[in-house]
Amino acid sequence: MQALFVHQNFPGQYRHLAPAIARRKGARVIGLGERPNIALPGVQHVRYPPPQGPGEKTHRYLRPIEGAVRRGQAAAQACIALQRQGFRPDIICCHPGWGEGLYLRDVFPDARLLYYCEFYYSARGADIGFDPSQEVTIDEMARVRTLNVTQLLSLESCDWGVSPTLWQRSRYPALLRDRISVVHEGVDTEAVATPEGPAEFALPDGRVLRRGDEVVSFVSRNLEPYRGFDVFMRALPEILGRRPEAQVVVVGGEDRGYGRLPPDGGSWKAHMLKELAGRLDLARVHFVGRIPHPALLALFRVTRVHVYLTYPFVLSWSMIEAMGCGALVVGSATPPVQEVIRHGENGLLVDFHAAGELADTVVGALTAPARHAPLRAAARRTAVERYDLRTVCLPRQIALFDAVAAGRPGTAAIPAPEG
């Protein structure tokens, strides 16, 4: 078996699958990406040079496409170099979103291609226009439609696709969906995302939060409206006012994320602190930036309420990790979250846009932790039964990998989703 995994930030979603294949006797596994990253056992990491960006006079719809073409060229050139060294992959797994999958069929015509279908852009029914204040013009619709050019060209040449959730798969056109299986990357609910383990979280000022303390947590790679940061912040004055012992821990960076910048520029953190000036007890709101993964897991074990809000967009691993740690999640009633959390059974759901409803729900959960203990236990069961890495997700990933490598349809390994 010779296998190639391609992701601009390799290993990305292939962190567990690539080394699992590399452990096979006689296997040769190469990971191709732009950035240096963690080393995986048995996997050779090859990097291509950062591609040039689009030209200044390129039509604005086409700038991402031009960037993708240049990235696709860089990936193809790296593959040609591997080919000259005698590397002939039986199967290529690739995230096509940034252009790396455009020309792999041309370099390796005999390889089977299994592509990761993360998100298909649309001006209706997903993230675009979800903010009621956002006007979606024809110009914006055209720009968003054009964004899919890279994926469409890439997926046309692949043998099969895989999406992590049913909802993410559902965003793809019907003509592609029949060739997309649903397999989540999984979380390790035995050794990583588990209630067992360190349950203390040190604040920047030296104080230590422990299990049993009245802690509210919020986590996002970047603090931005796509993940409901603005809604969460607007709920805090009431939460803090009604719960004088509550401590709030906010994890995330201040870079630009998936969406727009605030109207006054700068970061959304600065924007929201300015909007809420004089209404927050900042001695009890702790912005800790991005933190190491073990510290994040410790926070999930400590927190009494974990708030996870998201536009209809890609579901964050962190929410399932929080559930695996036994956290009570108050989430947004948006499709990605609703696929995992059932209100009143394994978590609580609120209207994404309703800061008042969020505040009431969080206060209720803080007030009666014993009453919500069954939801915590059910959340843990959901993480274990549906998303555990070792017993559920990785075996399915491997089964799909083997089916596609053997020239069989993905449905030979993973039943087709209904609908």
JSON list of C-alpha atoms in Angstrom, two decimals, residues 83-309:
[
{"chain": "A", "resi": 83, "resn": "GLN", "atom": "CA", "xyz": [6.73, 10.46, -8.88]},
{"chain": "A", "resi": 84, "resn": "ARG", "atom": "CA", "xyz": [10.28, 10.84, -10.20]},
{"chain": "A", "resi": 85, "resn": "GLN", "atom": "CA", "xyz": [11.48, 9.22, -6.98]},
{"chain": "A", "resi": 86, "resn": "GLY", "atom": "CA", "xyz": [9.32, 6.19, -7.74]},
{"chain": "A", "resi": 87, "resn": "PHE", "atom": "CA", "xyz": [6.31, 7.00, -5.56]},
{"chain": "A", "resi": 88, "resn": "ARG", "atom": "CA", "xyz": [3.04, 5.73, -7.06]},
{"chain": "A", "resi": 89, "resn": "PRO", "atom": "CA", "xyz": [0.13, 6.08, -4.63]},
{"chain": "A", "resi": 90, "resn": "ASP", "atom": "CA", "xyz": [-2.65, 3.52, -4.73]},
{"chain": "A", "resi": 91, "resn": "ILE", "atom": "CA", "xyz": [-4.95, 6.05, -3.08]},
{"chain": "A", "resi": 92, "resn": "ILE", "atom": "CA", "xyz": [-4.87, 9.80, -2.40]},
{"chain": "A", "resi": 93, "resn": "CYS", "atom": "CA", "xyz": [-6.86, 11.40, 0.41]},
{"chain": "A", "resi": 94, "resn": "CYS", "atom": "CA", "xyz": [-7.16, 15.16, -0.04]},
{"chain": "A", "resi": 95, "resn": "HIS", "atom": "CA", "xyz": [-8.98, 18.20, 1.31]},
{"chain": "A", "resi": 96, "resn": "PRO", "atom": "CA", "xyz": [-9.92, 19.97, -1.97]},
{"chain": "A", "resi": 97, "resn": "GLY", "atom": "CA", "xyz": [-11.05, 23.26, -0.47]},
{"chain": "A", "resi": 98, "resn": "TRP", "atom": "CA", "xyz": [-7.85, 25.20, -1.16]},
{"chain": "A", "resi": 99, "resn": "GLY", "atom": "CA", "xyz": [-6.99, 23.84, -4.60]},
{"chain": "A", "resi": 100, "resn": "GLU", "atom": "CA", "xyz": [-4.55, 21.04, -3.81]},
{"chain": "A", "resi": 101, "resn": "GLY", "atom": "CA", "xyz": [-6.89, 18.47, -5.34]},
{"chain": "A", "resi": 102, "resn": "LEU", "atom": "CA", "xyz": [-7.22, 20.16, -8.74]},
{"chain": "A", "resi": 103, "resn": "TYR", "atom": "CA", "xyz": [-4.51, 18.32, -10.64]},
{"chain": "A", "resi": 104, "resn": "LEU", "atom": "CA", "xyz": [-3.82, 15.15, -8.67]},
{"chain": "A", "resi": 105, "resn": "ARG", "atom": "CA", "xyz": [-5.73, 13.02, -11.19]},
{"chain": "A", "resi": 106, "resn": "ASP", "atom": "CA", "xyz": [-3.47, 14.34, -13.94]},
{"chain": "A", "resi": 107, "resn": "VAL", "atom": "CA", "xyz": [-0.25, 13.50, -12.08]},
{"chain": "A", "resi": 108, "resn": "PHE", "atom": "CA", "xyz": [-1.43, 10.12, -10.77]},
{"chain": "A", "resi": 109, "resn": "PRO", "atom": "CA", "xyz": [-4.12, 8.89, -13.20]},
{"chain": "A", "resi": 110, "resn": "ASP", "atom": "CA", "xyz": [-4.22, 5.37, -11.75]},
{"chain": "A", "resi": 111, "resn": "ALA", "atom": "CA", "xyz": [-4.66, 6.38, -8.11]},
{"chain": "A", "resi": 112, "resn": "ARG", "atom": "CA", "xyz": [-8.00, 6.26, -6.35]},
{"chain": "A", "resi": 113, "resn": "LEU", "atom": "CA", "xyz": [-9.04, 9.65, -5.00]},
{"chain": "A", "resi": 114, "resn": "LEU", "atom": "CA", "xyz": [-10.96, 10.06, -1.72]},
{"chain": "A", "resi": 115, "resn": "TYR", "atom": "CA", "xyz": [-11.71, 13.72, -1.04]},
{"chain": "A", "resi": 116, "resn": "TYR", "atom": "CA", "xyz": [-12.84, 15.42, 2.16]},
{"chain": "A", "resi": 117, "resn": "CYS", "atom": "CA", "xyz": [-16.06, 17.37, 1.60]},
{"chain": "A", "resi": 118, "resn": "GLU", "atom": "CA", "xyz": [-16.10, 19.87, 4.43]},
{"chain": "A", "resi": 119, "resn": "PHE", "atom": "CA", "xyz": [-18.32, 22.72, 3.27]},
{"chain": "A", "resi": 120, "resn": "TYR", "atom": "CA", "xyz": [-20.11, 23.73, 0.08]},
{"chain": "A", "resi": 121, "resn": "TYR", "atom": "CA", "xyz": [-20.83, 27.44, -0.16]},
{"chain": "A", "resi": 122, "resn": "SER", "atom": "CA", "xyz": [-24.32, 28.76, -0.68]},
{"chain": "A", "resi": 123, "resn": "ALA", "atom": "CA", "xyz": [-26.01, 32.13, -0.45]},
{"chain": "A", "resi": 124, "resn": "ARG", "atom": "CA", "xyz": [-29.11, 30.53, 1.08]},
{"chain": "A", "resi": 125, "resn": "GLY", "atom": "CA", "xyz": [-29.72, 28.11, 3.93]},
{"chain": "A", "resi": 126, "resn": "ALA", "atom": "CA", "xyz": [-26.32, 28.25, 5.62]},
{"chain": "A", "resi": 127, "resn": "ASP", "atom": "CA", "xyz": [-23.94, 30.90, 6.95]},
{"chain": "A", "resi": 128, "resn": "ILE", "atom": "CA", "xyz": [-24.48, 33.60, 4.31]},
{"chain": "A", "resi": 129, "resn": "GLY", "atom": "CA", "xyz": [-27.49, 35.71, 5.28]},
{"chain": "A", "resi": 130, "resn": "PHE", "atom": "CA", "xyz": [-27.91, 33.98, 8.66]},
{"chain": "A", "resi": 131, "resn": "ASP", "atom": "CA", "xyz": [-27.18, 37.30, 10.35]},
{"chain": "A", "resi": 132, "resn": "PRO", "atom": "CA", "xyz": [-30.47, 39.19, 9.87]},
{"chain": "A", "resi": 133, "resn": "SER", "atom": "CA", "xyz": [-28.56, 42.45, 9.55]},
{"chain": "A", "resi": 134, "resn": "GLN", "atom": "CA", "xyz": [-26.56, 41.16, 6.59]},
{"chain": "A", "resi": 135, "resn": "GLU", "atom": "CA", "xyz": [-27.91, 42.14, 3.19]},
{"chain": "A", "resi": 136, "resn": "VAL", "atom": "CA", "xyz": [-27.29, 39.43, 0.61]},
{"chain": "A", "resi": 137, "resn": "THR", "atom": "CA", "xyz": [-27.12, 41.16, -2.76]},
{"chain": "A", "resi": 138, "resn": "ILE", "atom": "CA", "xyz": [-26.99, 39.53, -6.18]},
{"chain": "A", "resi": 139, "resn": "ASP", "atom": "CA", "xyz": [-23.35, 40.53, -6.27]},
{"chain": "A", "resi": 140, "resn": "GLU", "atom": "CA", "xyz": [-22.71, 38.62, -3.05]},
{"chain": "A", "resi": 141, "resn": "MET", "atom": "CA", "xyz": [-24.69, 35.62, -4.31]},
{"chain": "A", "resi": 142, "resn": "ALA", "atom": "CA", "xyz": [-22.56, 35.53, -7.45]},
{"chain": "A", "resi": 143, "resn": "ARG", "atom": "CA", "xyz": [-19.34, 35.76, -5.45]},
{"chain": "A", "resi": 144, "resn": "VAL", "atom": "CA", "xyz": [-20.39, 32.91, -3.17]},
{"chain": "A", "resi": 145, "resn": "ARG", "atom": "CA", "xyz": [-21.47, 30.71, -6.09]},
{"chain": "A", "resi": 146, "resn": "THR", "atom": "CA", "xyz": [-18.11, 31.25, -7.76]},
{"chain": "A", "resi": 147, "resn": "LEU", "atom": "CA", "xyz": [-16.30, 30.12, -4.61]},
{"chain": "A", "resi": 148, "resn": "ASN", "atom": "CA", "xyz": [-17.39, 26.55, -5.38]},
{"chain": "A", "resi": 149, "resn": "VAL", "atom": "CA", "xyz": [-15.44, 26.39, -8.65]},
{"chain": "A", "resi": 150, "resn": "THR", "atom": "CA", "xyz": [-12.38, 24.90, -6.95]},
{"chain": "A", "resi": 151, "resn": "GLN", "atom": "CA", "xyz": [-14.35, 22.16, -5.21]},
{"chain": "A", "resi": 152, "resn": "LEU", "atom": "CA", "xyz": [-16.46, 21.33, -8.25]},
{"chain": "A", "resi": 153, "resn": "LEU", "atom": "CA", "xyz": [-13.41, 20.85, -10.49]},
{"chain": "A", "resi": 154, "resn": "SER", "atom": "CA", "xyz": [-11.70, 18.78, -7.82]},
{"chain": "A", "resi": 155, "resn": "LEU", "atom": "CA", "xyz": [-14.69, 16.60, -6.95]},
{"chain": "A", "resi": 156, "resn": "GLU", "atom": "CA", "xyz": [-15.43, 15.93, -10.61]},
{"chain": "A", "resi": 157, "resn": "SER", "atom": "CA", "xyz": [-12.18, 13.98, -10.80]},
{"chain": "A", "resi": 158, "resn": "CYS", "atom": "CA", "xyz": [-12.37, 12.10, -7.50]},
{"chain": "A", "resi": 159, "resn": "ASP", "atom": "CA", "xyz": [-13.75, 8.60, -6.91]},
{"chain": "A", "resi": 160, "resn": "TRP", "atom": "CA", "xyz": [-15.49, 9.25, -3.61]},
{"chain": "A", "resi": 161, "resn": "GLY", "atom": "CA", "xyz": [-16.04, 11.90, -0.94]},
{"chain": "A", "resi": 162, "resn": "VAL", "atom": "CA", "xyz": [-16.45, 11.96, 2.81]},
{"chain": "A", "resi": 163, "resn": "SER", "atom": "CA", "xyz": [-18.14, 14.53, 5.06]},
{"chain": "A", "resi": 164, "resn": "PRO", "atom": "CA", "xyz": [-17.94, 14.63, 8.86]},
{"chain": "A", "resi": 165, "resn": "THR", "atom": "CA", "xyz": [-21.66, 15.26, 9.45]},
{"chain": "A", "resi": 166, "resn": "LEU", "atom": "CA", "xyz": [-24.95, 14.64, 7.70]},
{"chain": "A", "resi": 167, "resn": "TRP", "atom": "CA", "xyz": [-25.66, 18.36, 7.54]},
{"chain": "A", "resi": 168, "resn": "GLN", "atom": "CA", "xyz": [-22.33, 19.17, 5.91]},
{"chain": "A", "resi": 169, "resn": "ARG", "atom": "CA", "xyz": [-22.97, 16.45, 3.34]},
{"chain": "A", "resi": 170, "resn": "SER", "atom": "CA", "xyz": [-26.46, 17.84, 2.71]},
{"chain": "A", "resi": 171, "resn": "ARG", "atom": "CA", "xyz": [-24.99, 21.15, 1.56]},
{"chain": "A", "resi": 172, "resn": "TYR", "atom": "CA", "xyz": [-23.46, 19.55, -1.53]},
{"chain": "A", "resi": 173, "resn": "PRO", "atom": "CA", "xyz": [-25.43, 19.36, -4.80]},
{"chain": "A", "resi": 174, "resn": "ALA", "atom": "CA", "xyz": [-27.53, 16.25, -5.30]},
{"chain": "A", "resi": 175, "resn": "LEU", "atom": "CA", "xyz": [-25.35, 15.17, -8.24]},
{"chain": "A", "resi": 176, "resn": "LEU", "atom": "CA", "xyz": [-22.41, 14.87, -5.81]},
{"chain": "A", "resi": 177, "resn": "ARG", "atom": "CA", "xyz": [-24.13, 13.69, -2.62]},
{"chain": "A", "resi": 178, "resn": "ASP", "atom": "CA", "xyz": [-24.58, 10.11, -3.83]},
{"chain": "A", "resi": 179, "resn": "ARG", "atom": "CA", "xyz": [-20.78, 9.77, -3.84]},
{"chain": "A", "resi": 180, "resn": "ILE", "atom": "CA", "xyz": [-20.23, 11.23, -0.35]},
{"chain": "A", "resi": 181, "resn": "SER", "atom": "CA", "xyz": [-20.17, 9.09, 2.79]},
{"chain": "A", "resi": 182, "resn": "VAL", "atom": "CA", "xyz": [-20.55, 10.47, 6.32]},
{"chain": "A", "resi": 183, "resn": "VAL", "atom": "CA", "xyz": [-17.77, 9.65, 8.77]},
{"chain": "A", "resi": 184, "resn": "HIS", "atom": "CA", "xyz": [-16.71, 11.98, 11.56]},
{"chain": "A", "resi": 185, "resn": "GLU", "atom": "CA", "xyz": [-13.01, 12.38, 12.41]},
{"chain": "A", "resi": 186, "resn": "GLY", "atom": "CA", "xyz": [-13.82, 11.33, 15.95]},
{"chain": "A", "resi": 187, "resn": "VAL", "atom": "CA", "xyz": [-12.60, 12.27, 19.43]},
{"chain": "A", "resi": 188, "resn": "ASP", "atom": "CA", "xyz": [-10.74, 10.02, 21.83]},
{"chain": "A", "resi": 189, "resn": "THR", "atom": "CA", "xyz": [-13.31, 9.65, 24.62]},
{"chain": "A", "resi": 190, "resn": "GLU", "atom": "CA", "xyz": [-11.21, 7.14, 26.56]},
{"chain": "A", "resi": 191, "resn": "ALA", "atom": "CA", "xyz": [-7.84, 8.83, 26.92]},
{"chain": "A", "resi": 192, "resn": "VAL", "atom": "CA", "xyz": [-8.48, 12.48, 25.96]},
{"chain": "A", "resi": 193, "resn": "ALA", "atom": "CA", "xyz": [-12.07, 13.77, 26.04]},
{"chain": "A", "resi": 194, "resn": "THR", "atom": "CA", "xyz": [-13.05, 12.09, 29.28]},
{"chain": "A", "resi": 195, "resn": "PRO", "atom": "CA", "xyz": [-14.34, 13.27, 32.69]},
{"chain": "A", "resi": 196, "resn": "GLU", "atom": "CA", "xyz": [-11.35, 11.50, 34.23]},
{"chain": "A", "resi": 197, "resn": "GLY", "atom": "CA", "xyz": [-8.22, 13.61, 34.38]},
{"chain": "A", "resi": 198, "resn": "PRO", "atom": "CA", "xyz": [-7.04, 17.02, 35.62]},
{"chain": "A", "resi": 199, "resn": "ALA", "atom": "CA", "xyz": [-9.98, 19.16, 36.70]},
{"chain": "A", "resi": 200, "resn": "GLU", "atom": "CA", "xyz": [-8.33, 22.42, 37.68]},
{"chain": "A", "resi": 201, "resn": "PHE", "atom": "CA", "xyz": [-8.01, 25.50, 35.50]},
{"chain": "A", "resi": 202, "resn": "ALA", "atom": "CA", "xyz": [-5.53, 28.24, 36.36]},
{"chain": "A", "resi": 203, "resn": "LEU", "atom": "CA", "xyz": [-6.59, 31.79, 35.53]},
{"chain": "A", "resi": 204, "resn": "PRO", "atom": "CA", "xyz": [-4.07, 34.41, 34.37]},
{"chain": "A", "resi": 205, "resn": "ASP", "atom": "CA", "xyz": [-4.20, 36.10, 37.78]},
{"chain": "A", "resi": 206, "resn": "GLY", "atom": "CA", "xyz": [-3.19, 32.90, 39.55]},
{"chain": "A", "resi": 207, "resn": "ARG", "atom": "CA", "xyz": [-6.59, 31.86, 40.86]},
{"chain": "A", "resi": 208, "resn": "VAL", "atom": "CA", "xyz": [-7.55, 28.24, 40.23]},
{"chain": "A", "resi": 209, "resn": "LEU", "atom": "CA", "xyz": [-11.02, 27.10, 39.21]},
{"chain": "A", "resi": 210, "resn": "ARG", "atom": "CA", "xyz": [-12.09, 23.61, 40.23]},
{"chain": "A", "resi": 211, "resn": "ARG", "atom": "CA", "xyz": [-14.94, 21.23, 39.58]},
{"chain": "A", "resi": 212, "resn": "GLY", "atom": "CA", "xyz": [-17.92, 22.43, 41.59]},
{"chain": "A", "resi": 213, "resn": "ASP", "atom": "CA", "xyz": [-17.15, 26.11, 41.04]},
{"chain": "A", "resi": 214, "resn": "GLU", "atom": "CA", "xyz": [-19.71, 28.17, 39.17]},
{"chain": "A", "resi": 215, "resn": "VAL", "atom": "CA", "xyz": [-17.90, 28.35, 35.82]},
{"chain": "A", "resi": 216, "resn": "VAL", "atom": "CA", "xyz": [-19.23, 29.31, 32.39]},
{"chain": "A", "resi": 217, "resn": "SER", "atom": "CA", "xyz": [-16.96, 28.54, 29.44]},
{"chain": "A", "resi": 218, "resn": "PHE", "atom": "CA", "xyz": [-16.92, 29.73, 25.85]},
{"chain": "A", "resi": 219, "resn": "VAL", "atom": "CA", "xyz": [-14.44, 28.43, 23.26]},
{"chain": "A", "resi": 220, "resn": "SER", "atom": "CA", "xyz": [-13.75, 29.46, 19.69]},
{"chain": "A", "resi": 221, "resn": "ARG", "atom": "CA", "xyz": [-10.60, 29.47, 17.59]},
{"chain": "A", "resi": 222, "resn": "ASN", "atom": "CA", "xyz": [-11.26, 33.16, 16.97]},
{"chain": "A", "resi": 223, "resn": "LEU", "atom": "CA", "xyz": [-13.77, 35.27, 18.89]},
{"chain": "A", "resi": 224, "resn": "GLU", "atom": "CA", "xyz": [-16.25, 36.25, 16.17]},
{"chain": "A", "resi": 225, "resn": "PRO", "atom": "CA", "xyz": [-19.96, 36.35, 15.28]},
{"chain": "A", "resi": 226, "resn": "TYR", "atom": "CA", "xyz": [-19.78, 33.08, 13.26]},
{"chain": "A", "resi": 227, "resn": "ARG", "atom": "CA", "xyz": [-19.38, 31.33, 16.61]},
{"chain": "A", "resi": 228, "resn": "GLY", "atom": "CA", "xyz": [-21.80, 33.60, 18.44]},
{"chain": "A", "resi": 229, "resn": "PHE", "atom": "CA", "xyz": [-19.22, 35.57, 20.41]},
{"chain": "A", "resi": 230, "resn": "ASP", "atom": "CA", "xyz": [-21.22, 38.79, 20.14]},
{"chain": "A", "resi": 231, "resn": "VAL", "atom": "CA", "xyz": [-24.43, 37.08, 21.32]},
{"chain": "A", "resi": 232, "resn": "PHE", "atom": "CA", "xyz": [-22.59, 35.44, 24.21]},
{"chain": "A", "resi": 233, "resn": "MET", "atom": "CA", "xyz": [-21.09, 38.74, 25.31]},
{"chain": "A", "resi": 234, "resn": "ARG", "atom": "CA", "xyz": [-24.50, 40.46, 25.23]},
{"chain": "A", "resi": 235, "resn": "ALA", "atom": "CA", "xyz": [-25.86, 37.74, 27.53]},
{"chain": "A", "resi": 236, "resn": "LEU", "atom": "CA", "xyz": [-23.11, 38.18, 30.12]},
{"chain": "A", "resi": 237, "resn": "PRO", "atom": "CA", "xyz": [-24.38, 41.29, 31.96]},
{"chain": "A", "resi": 238, "resn": "GLU", "atom": "CA", "xyz": [-27.55, 39.47, 32.96]},
{"chain": "A", "resi": 239, "resn": "ILE", "atom": "CA", "xyz": [-25.76, 36.19, 33.75]},
{"chain": "A", "resi": 240, "resn": "LEU", "atom": "CA", "xyz": [-23.21, 37.93, 35.97]},
{"chain": "A", "resi": 241, "resn": "GLY", "atom": "CA", "xyz": [-25.85, 40.12, 37.56]},
{"chain": "A", "resi": 242, "resn": "ARG", "atom": "CA", "xyz": [-28.05, 37.18, 38.54]},
{"chain": "A", "resi": 243, "resn": "ARG", "atom": "CA", "xyz": [-25.19, 34.86, 39.55]},
{"chain": "A", "resi": 244, "resn": "PRO", "atom": "CA", "xyz": [-22.71, 36.83, 41.70]},
{"chain": "A", "resi": 245, "resn": "GLU", "atom": "CA", "xyz": [-20.42, 33.79, 42.13]},
{"chain": "A", "resi": 246, "resn": "ALA", "atom": "CA", "xyz": [-20.15, 32.99, 38.42]},
{"chain": "A", "resi": 247, "resn": "GLN", "atom": "CA", "xyz": [-16.75, 33.04, 36.72]},
{"chain": "A", "resi": 248, "resn": "VAL", "atom": "CA", "xyz": [-16.60, 33.22, 32.91]},
{"chain": "A", "resi": 249, "resn": "VAL", "atom": "CA", "xyz": [-13.67, 31.80, 30.92]},
{"chain": "A", "resi": 250, "resn": "VAL", "atom": "CA", "xyz": [-13.42, 32.84, 27.27]},
{"chain": "A", "resi": 251, "resn": "VAL", "atom": "CA", "xyz": [-10.97, 30.90, 25.09]},
{"chain": "A", "resi": 252, "resn": "GLY", "atom": "CA", "xyz": [-10.00, 32.12, 21.63]},
{"chain": "A", "resi": 253, "resn": "GLY", "atom": "CA", "xyz": [-7.80, 34.38, 19.57]},
{"chain": "A", "resi": 254, "resn": "GLU", "atom": "CA", "xyz": [-8.51, 37.84, 18.24]},
{"chain": "A", "resi": 255, "resn": "ASP", "atom": "CA", "xyz": [-7.54, 37.27, 14.60]},
{"chain": "A", "resi": 256, "resn": "ARG", "atom": "CA", "xyz": [-9.99, 37.54, 11.75]},
{"chain": "A", "resi": 257, "resn": "GLY", "atom": "CA", "xyz": [-11.83, 34.25, 11.42]},
{"chain": "A", "resi": 258, "resn": "TYR", "atom": "CA", "xyz": [-14.52, 33.13, 9.02]},
{"chain": "A", "resi": 259, "resn": "GLY", "atom": "CA", "xyz": [-16.54, 36.31, 8.80]},
{"chain": "A", "resi": 260, "resn": "ARG", "atom": "CA", "xyz": [-16.33, 40.05, 8.60]},
{"chain": "A", "resi": 261, "resn": "LEU", "atom": "CA", "xyz": [-14.41, 42.44, 10.80]},
{"chain": "A", "resi": 262, "resn": "PRO", "atom": "CA", "xyz": [-16.36, 44.70, 13.18]},
{"chain": "A", "resi": 263, "resn": "PRO", "atom": "CA", "xyz": [-17.51, 48.01, 11.71]},
{"chain": "A", "resi": 264, "resn": "ASP", "atom": "CA", "xyz": [-14.87, 49.95, 13.65]},
{"chain": "A", "resi": 265, "resn": "GLY", "atom": "CA", "xyz": [-12.07, 47.60, 12.65]},
{"chain": "A", "resi": 266, "resn": "GLY", "atom": "CA", "xyz": [-9.86, 45.88, 15.20]},
{"chain": "A", "resi": 267, "resn": "SER", "atom": "CA", "xyz": [-11.03, 42.74, 16.97]},
{"chain": "A", "resi": 268, "resn": "TRP", "atom": "CA", "xyz": [-14.50, 41.59, 17.97]},
{"chain": "A", "resi": 269, "resn": "LYS", "atom": "CA", "xyz": [-13.29, 41.32, 21.55]},
{"chain": "A", "resi": 270, "resn": "ALA", "atom": "CA", "xyz": [-12.39, 45.01, 21.62]},
{"chain": "A", "resi": 271, "resn": "HIS", "atom": "CA", "xyz": [-15.62, 45.89, 19.83]},
{"chain": "A", "resi": 272, "resn": "MET", "atom": "CA", "xyz": [-17.82, 44.03, 22.32]},
{"chain": "A", "resi": 273, "resn": "LEU", "atom": "CA", "xyz": [-15.97, 45.35, 25.36]},
{"chain": "A", "resi": 274, "resn": "LYS", "atom": "CA", "xyz": [-16.55, 48.84, 24.03]},
{"chain": "A", "resi": 275, "resn": "GLU", "atom": "CA", "xyz": [-20.24, 48.14, 23.41]},
{"chain": "A", "resi": 276, "resn": "LEU", "atom": "CA", "xyz": [-20.69, 46.71, 26.91]},
{"chain": "A", "resi": 277, "resn": "ALA", "atom": "CA", "xyz": [-18.47, 49.20, 28.74]},
{"chain": "A", "resi": 278, "resn": "GLY", "atom": "CA", "xyz": [-19.65, 49.66, 32.33]},
{"chain": "A", "resi": 279, "resn": "ARG", "atom": "CA", "xyz": [-22.04, 46.68, 32.17]},
{"chain": "A", "resi": 280, "resn": "LEU", "atom": "CA", "xyz": [-19.58, 43.83, 32.81]},
{"chain": "A", "resi": 281, "resn": "ASP", "atom": "CA", "xyz": [-17.80, 42.81, 35.97]},
{"chain": "A", "resi": 282, "resn": "LEU", "atom": "CA", "xyz": [-14.47, 42.28, 34.22]},
{"chain": "A", "resi": 283, "resn": "ALA", "atom": "CA", "xyz": [-12.95, 40.79, 37.37]},
{"chain": "A", "resi": 284, "resn": "ARG", "atom": "CA", "xyz": [-15.12, 37.75, 36.64]},
{"chain": "A", "resi": 285, "resn": "VAL", "atom": "CA", "xyz": [-14.67, 37.57, 32.85]},
{"chain": "A", "resi": 286, "resn": "HIS", "atom": "CA", "xyz": [-11.36, 35.96, 31.95]},
{"chain": "A", "resi": 287, "resn": "PHE", "atom": "CA", "xyz": [-10.06, 36.16, 28.38]},
{"chain": "A", "resi": 288, "resn": "VAL", "atom": "CA", "xyz": [-7.30, 33.55, 28.21]},
{"chain": "A", "resi": 289, "resn": "GLY", "atom": "CA", "xyz": [-6.55, 33.56, 24.46]},
{"chain": "A", "resi": 290, "resn": "ARG", "atom": "CA", "xyz": [-5.67, 30.28, 22.81]},
{"chain": "A", "resi": 291, "resn": "ILE", "atom": "CA", "xyz": [-4.57, 27.63, 25.28]},
{"chain": "A", "resi": 292, "resn": "PRO", "atom": "CA", "xyz": [-2.89, 24.20, 25.07]},
{"chain": "A", "resi": 293, "resn": "HIS", "atom": "CA", "xyz": [-5.21, 21.27, 24.47]},
{"chain": "A", "resi": 294, "resn": "PRO", "atom": "CA", "xyz": [-4.72, 19.71, 27.94]},
{"chain": "A", "resi": 295, "resn": "ALA", "atom": "CA", "xyz": [-5.77, 23.01, 29.53]},
{"chain": "A", "resi": 296, "resn": "LEU", "atom": "CA", "xyz": [-8.86, 23.11, 27.32]},
{"chain": "A", "resi": 297, "resn": "LEU", "atom": "CA", "xyz": [-9.85, 19.62, 28.41]},
{"chain": "A", "resi": 298, "resn": "ALA", "atom": "CA", "xyz": [-9.34, 20.57, 32.04]},
{"chain": "A", "resi": 299, "resn": "LEU", "atom": "CA", "xyz": [-11.65, 23.55, 31.51]},
{"chain": "A", "resi": 300, "resn": "PHE", "atom": "CA", "xyz": [-14.32, 21.25, 30.04]},
{"chain": "A", "resi": 301, "resn": "ARG", "atom": "CA", "xyz": [-14.12, 19.09, 33.17]},
{"chain": "A", "resi": 302, "resn": "VAL", "atom": "CA", "xyz": [-14.40, 22.12, 35.44]},
{"chain": "A", "resi": 303, "resn": "THR", "atom": "CA", "xyz": [-17.12, 24.09, 33.70]},
{"chain": "A", "resi": 304, "resn": "ARG", "atom": "CA", "xyz": [-20.68, 23.99, 34.95]},
{"chain": "A", "resi": 305, "resn": "VAL", "atom": "CA", "xyz": [-22.03, 25.33, 31.64]},
{"chain": "A", "resi": 306, "resn": "HIS", "atom": "CA", "xyz": [-20.26, 25.31, 28.28]},
{"chain": "A", "resi": 307, "resn": "VAL", "atom": "CA", "xyz": [-21.77, 27.65, 25.69]},
{"chain": "A", "resi": 308, "resn": "TYR", "atom": "CA", "xyz": [-21.38, 26.67, 22.04]},
{"chain": "A", "resi": 309, "resn": "LEU", "atom": "CA", "xyz": [-23.03, 28.84, 19.41]}
]
